[in-house]
Each structure stands twice: as structure tokens, then as C-alpha cells.
Amino acid sequence: MHKVGRTEGFTLVEAVISLVVLLGTSVIIQLVVQTSQRLRPMELSSCANWYLFVTELESSKHQFSLQKMEGSHLVLKSGHNDKTYWLCENQTIYLRGPKGGYLPVLTDYQPHTLQMKQLDQRRVEVSAQTKDGQKQYANICFSQKTRQRHVDSHYVDEHHDGHHRH
């Protein structure tokens, strides 16, 4: 009988420890759930999103040159991979690739407020209203168009912007 008493004593201690562990675990889970409900993903301001949009179009990693404006679309050629892309608008402003697919470049704006005006062979004035009601403007300057010219069995890139270089 003496052993039974000791076994019951250990069982009581184990039960108390189990209850404390369960209580601690439920408090931690409750704190994690409350914290995750209060945290929201970081949102950039509409102004910052606009500058990221302009920076992406003028980026040296793409080296976009303006081929032409087709209605409300820009036709851009990448100097990086020599592919043609279209800057389009639907519910977002996006780049459409040569084989389909698209890359959103501006989502924080009021749909159908994008306006573009070609200023010259390299520059386009772009404006749109962001979701917070701000009207954003930018003069986007694309890379110079290049064309290859055959010279003595070599191809030479030459700038094609209507100006001569001396």
C-alpha cells in the first residue's frame, strides 16, 4: 500500500505540471493570434509606388527603348534581351510579353485613369490617379534606340535618335 500512495503522489505532481504546461501553451497561442491579427503587411505610399513604377520603366536592367505608341499602349523593346513588350492597362498597369503573360508594374491606382502622351522619340509624359486620389505625373525617358549596321563583316551598334554624334 505504501507504493500506491507514492504513485498517486507522483501522479498528482505530474497532473499539476501538465496543467501548467497546457495553460502556458494556451497563453502563448492566444498572444500569437492576437499579434498576428494586429500586424498588417507593410504598405508603401501611393507616391512611393508611383516612383517604383517610373524607375522600373527607366531601369538599366531592361534598357527599354520606345518603339511607338499604339493608342493607349506603349510598344517597348528591351535592350537587355531584344524582346518587344507592351505597356498596357486593365485593372492594373502591366507589361505584356511577346509570348503572352504579364508583369504588373503599378496596381495602386484608379483603373482607366492612365494617360500617356509621346513627347519625342525617347520621352513619354505619363499620368494616373492613385487610389488615394492623388494625381501623379512623370516624364519617362527611355533608352536610345539602337540599330545594327553591317561594316566590313562586323555588326556595329549605332544610336538612332535623329541626332548626329561627332
mmCIF file of C-alpha atoms in Angstrom:
data_model
loop_
_atom_site.group_PDB
_atom_site.id
_atom_site.type_symbol
_atom_site.label_atom_id
_atom_site.label_comp_id
_atom_site.label_asym_id
_atom_site.label_seq_id
_atom_site.Cartn_x
_atom_site.Cartn_y
_atom_site.Cartn_z
ATOM 1 C CA MET A 1 0.000 0.000 0.000
ATOM 2 C CA HIS A 2 2.872 2.286 0.585
ATOM 3 C CA LYS A 3 3.833 2.128 -3.116
ATOM 4 C CA VAL A 4 0.307 3.049 -4.181
ATOM 5 C CA GLY A 5 0.488 6.295 -2.140
ATOM 6 C CA ARG A 6 3.784 7.284 -3.745
ATOM 7 C CA THR A 7 2.449 6.520 -7.205
ATOM 8 C CA GLU A 8 -0.590 8.690 -6.520
ATOM 9 C CA GLY A 9 1.708 11.478 -5.283
ATOM 10 C CA PHE A 10 3.728 11.446 -8.468
ATOM 11 C CA THR A 11 0.529 11.354 -10.499
ATOM 12 C CA LEU A 12 -0.745 14.448 -8.722
ATOM 13 C CA VAL A 13 2.549 16.312 -9.338
ATOM 14 C CA GLU A 14 2.554 15.216 -12.983
ATOM 15 C CA ALA A 15 -1.040 16.375 -13.370
ATOM 16 C CA VAL A 16 -0.212 19.817 -11.929
ATOM 17 C CA ILE A 17 2.828 20.147 -14.205
ATOM 18 C CA SER A 18 0.722 19.107 -17.226
ATOM 19 C CA LEU A 19 -1.912 21.709 -16.346
ATOM 20 C CA VAL A 20 0.747 24.437 -16.011
ATOM 21 C CA VAL A 21 2.277 23.465 -19.384
ATOM 22 C CA LEU A 22 -1.166 23.472 -21.061
ATOM 23 C CA LEU A 23 -2.025 26.826 -19.507
ATOM 24 C CA GLY A 24 1.304 28.316 -20.659
ATOM 25 C CA THR A 25 0.860 26.922 -24.163
ATOM 26 C CA SER A 26 -2.668 28.329 -24.484
ATOM 27 C CA VAL A 27 -1.489 31.776 -23.295
ATOM 28 C CA ILE A 28 1.334 31.772 -25.892
ATOM 29 C CA ILE A 29 -1.040 30.680 -28.683
ATOM 30 C CA GLN A 30 -3.507 33.387 -27.690
ATOM 31 C CA LEU A 31 -0.767 36.059 -27.762
ATOM 32 C CA VAL A 32 0.459 34.904 -31.182
ATOM 33 C CA VAL A 33 -3.077 35.006 -32.630
ATOM 34 C CA GLN A 34 -3.752 38.495 -31.216
ATOM 35 C CA THR A 35 -0.424 39.824 -32.513
ATOM 36 C CA SER A 36 -0.910 38.366 -35.990
ATOM 37 C CA GLN A 37 -4.366 39.952 -36.220
ATOM 38 C CA ARG A 38 -2.904 43.401 -35.452
ATOM 39 C CA LEU A 39 0.001 43.121 -37.877
ATOM 40 C CA ARG A 40 -0.647 44.070 -41.482
ATOM 41 C CA PRO A 41 1.752 43.794 -44.389
ATOM 42 C CA MET A 42 3.728 46.970 -44.915
ATOM 43 C CA GLU A 43 2.040 49.163 -47.482
ATOM 44 C CA LEU A 44 4.035 51.670 -49.476
ATOM 45 C CA SER A 45 2.549 55.077 -50.075
ATOM 46 C CA SER A 46 0.979 55.682 -53.461
ATOM 47 C CA CYS A 47 3.765 58.176 -54.165
ATOM 48 C CA ALA A 48 6.428 55.516 -53.488
ATOM 49 C CA ASN A 49 4.576 53.028 -55.725
ATOM 50 C CA TRP A 50 4.479 55.631 -58.495
ATOM 51 C CA TYR A 51 8.235 56.210 -58.277
ATOM 52 C CA LEU A 52 8.860 52.453 -58.340
ATOM 53 C CA PHE A 53 6.723 52.241 -61.500
ATOM 54 C CA VAL A 54 8.724 55.018 -63.215
ATOM 55 C CA THR A 55 12.036 53.540 -62.032
ATOM 56 C CA GLU A 56 11.109 50.121 -63.420
ATOM 57 C CA LEU A 57 10.372 51.563 -66.865
ATOM 58 C CA GLU A 58 13.609 53.603 -66.932
ATOM 59 C CA SER A 59 15.697 50.820 -65.391
ATOM 60 C CA SER A 60 19.063 49.981 -66.925
ATOM 61 C CA LYS A 61 18.343 46.293 -66.278
ATOM 62 C CA HIS A 62 15.673 46.422 -69.019
ATOM 63 C CA GLN A 63 17.099 49.206 -71.201
ATOM 64 C CA PHE A 64 13.656 49.802 -72.711
ATOM 65 C CA SER A 65 13.563 51.910 -75.837
ATOM 66 C CA LEU A 66 10.317 53.397 -77.106
ATOM 67 C CA GLN A 67 9.328 51.827 -80.408
ATOM 68 C CA LYS A 68 5.944 53.527 -80.829
ATOM 69 C CA MET A 69 2.668 54.444 -79.196
ATOM 70 C CA GLU A 70 -0.326 52.375 -80.292
ATOM 71 C CA GLY A 71 -3.455 54.061 -78.974
ATOM 72 C CA SER A 72 -3.218 53.728 -75.203
ATOM 73 C CA HIS A 73 -0.317 51.233 -75.324
ATOM 74 C CA LEU A 74 3.415 51.794 -75.452
ATOM 75 C CA VAL A 75 5.493 49.390 -77.503
ATOM 76 C CA LEU A 76 8.878 48.975 -75.815
ATOM 77 C CA LYS A 77 11.920 46.996 -76.861
ATOM 78 C CA SER A 78 14.286 45.654 -74.241
ATOM 79 C CA GLY A 79 17.938 46.326 -74.991
ATOM 80 C CA HIS A 80 18.741 43.591 -72.493
ATOM 81 C CA ASN A 81 17.042 40.660 -74.217
ATOM 82 C CA ASP A 82 15.959 42.235 -77.548
ATOM 83 C CA LYS A 83 12.275 41.354 -76.930
ATOM 84 C CA THR A 84 9.275 43.588 -77.508
ATOM 85 C CA TYR A 85 6.893 44.412 -74.642
ATOM 86 C CA TRP A 86 3.627 46.334 -74.474
ATOM 87 C CA LEU A 87 2.759 48.641 -71.576
ATOM 88 C CA CYS A 88 -0.987 48.130 -71.119
ATOM 89 C CA GLU A 89 -3.769 48.966 -68.705
ATOM 90 C CA ASN A 90 -6.714 46.987 -67.441
ATOM 91 C CA GLN A 91 -7.288 46.789 -63.683
ATOM 92 C CA THR A 92 -3.531 47.275 -63.290
ATOM 93 C CA ILE A 93 -0.788 48.810 -65.395
ATOM 94 C CA TYR A 94 1.300 45.933 -66.671
ATOM 95 C CA LEU A 95 3.924 44.841 -69.171
ATOM 96 C CA ARG A 96 2.772 42.160 -71.610
ATOM 97 C CA GLY A 97 5.474 39.923 -73.006
ATOM 98 C CA PRO A 98 5.985 38.674 -76.554
ATOM 99 C CA LYS A 99 4.659 35.199 -75.702
ATOM 100 C CA GLY A 100 1.775 36.334 -73.510
ATOM 101 C CA GLY A 101 1.833 36.622 -69.767
ATOM 102 C CA TYR A 102 2.149 39.900 -67.942
ATOM 103 C CA LEU A 103 4.032 41.655 -65.180
ATOM 104 C CA PRO A 104 2.071 44.181 -63.070
ATOM 105 C CA VAL A 105 4.114 47.373 -62.677
ATOM 106 C CA LEU A 106 1.510 49.565 -60.929
ATOM 107 C CA THR A 107 -1.519 48.288 -59.031
ATOM 108 C CA ASP A 108 -2.211 51.154 -56.606
ATOM 109 C CA TYR A 109 -4.098 53.427 -58.997
ATOM 110 C CA GLN A 110 -7.643 54.157 -60.149
ATOM 111 C CA PRO A 111 -8.302 51.974 -63.207
ATOM 112 C CA HIS A 112 -8.719 53.777 -66.533
ATOM 113 C CA THR A 113 -7.014 56.978 -65.373
ATOM 114 C CA LEU A 114 -3.718 56.255 -67.143
ATOM 115 C CA GLN A 115 -2.882 58.915 -69.724
ATOM 116 C CA MET A 116 0.189 58.912 -71.958
ATOM 117 C CA LYS A 117 1.484 61.485 -74.412
ATOM 118 C CA GLN A 118 4.589 60.951 -76.531
ATOM 119 C CA LEU A 119 6.886 63.980 -76.251
ATOM 120 C CA ASP A 120 9.661 62.841 -78.613
ATOM 121 C CA GLN A 121 11.406 59.644 -79.726
ATOM 122 C CA ARG A 122 12.565 58.820 -76.190
ATOM 123 C CA ARG A 123 10.190 60.557 -73.779
ATOM 124 C CA VAL A 124 6.578 59.970 -72.788
ATOM 125 C CA GLU A 125 4.529 62.009 -70.328
ATOM 126 C CA VAL A 126 2.560 59.621 -68.133
ATOM 127 C CA SER A 127 -0.097 60.429 -65.550
ATOM 128 C CA ALA A 128 -2.559 58.462 -63.469
ATOM 129 C CA GLN A 129 -4.675 58.932 -60.365
ATOM 130 C CA THR A 130 -3.707 56.757 -57.425
ATOM 131 C CA LYS A 131 -6.256 55.095 -55.143
ATOM 132 C CA ASP A 132 -5.770 57.799 -52.520
ATOM 133 C CA GLY A 133 -6.978 60.406 -55.046
ATOM 134 C CA GLN A 134 -3.561 61.916 -55.859
ATOM 135 C CA LYS A 135 -2.784 62.721 -59.499
ATOM 136 C CA GLN A 136 0.748 61.529 -60.341
ATOM 137 C CA TYR A 137 2.843 62.750 -63.289
ATOM 138 C CA ALA A 138 6.170 61.696 -64.782
ATOM 139 C CA ASN A 139 8.190 62.260 -67.929
ATOM 140 C CA ILE A 140 9.649 58.831 -68.584
ATOM 141 C CA CYS A 141 12.874 58.849 -70.571
ATOM 142 C CA PHE A 142 13.610 55.574 -72.336
ATOM 143 C CA SER A 143 16.969 54.402 -73.688
ATOM 144 C CA GLN A 144 18.057 55.390 -77.167
ATOM 145 C CA LYS A 145 17.057 53.072 -79.974
ATOM 146 C CA THR A 146 19.973 51.225 -81.459
ATOM 147 C CA ARG A 147 20.227 49.508 -84.771
ATOM 148 C CA GLN A 148 22.942 47.296 -86.107
ATOM 149 C CA ARG A 149 24.861 48.382 -89.158
ATOM 150 C CA HIS A 150 26.983 45.986 -91.206
ATOM 151 C CA VAL A 151 30.583 47.260 -91.562
ATOM 152 C CA ASP A 152 33.234 45.000 -93.095
ATOM 153 C CA SER A 153 31.637 41.734 -91.856
ATOM 154 C CA HIS A 154 31.111 43.185 -88.351
ATOM 155 C CA TYR A 155 27.940 44.460 -86.774
ATOM 156 C CA VAL A 156 28.219 47.846 -85.108
ATOM 157 C CA ASP A 157 25.581 49.350 -82.814
ATOM 158 C CA GLU A 158 24.753 52.907 -83.730
ATOM 159 C CA HIS A 159 22.456 55.285 -81.917
ATOM 160 C CA HIS A 160 19.289 56.069 -83.786
ATOM 161 C CA ASP A 161 17.728 59.127 -82.260
ATOM 162 C CA GLY A 162 17.760 61.623 -85.105
ATOM 163 C CA HIS A 163 20.883 63.413 -83.842
ATOM 164 C CA HIS A 164 24.403 63.007 -85.214
ATOM 165 C CA ARG A 165 27.332 62.383 -82.901
ATOM 166 C CA HIS A 166 30.727 63.897 -83.666
#
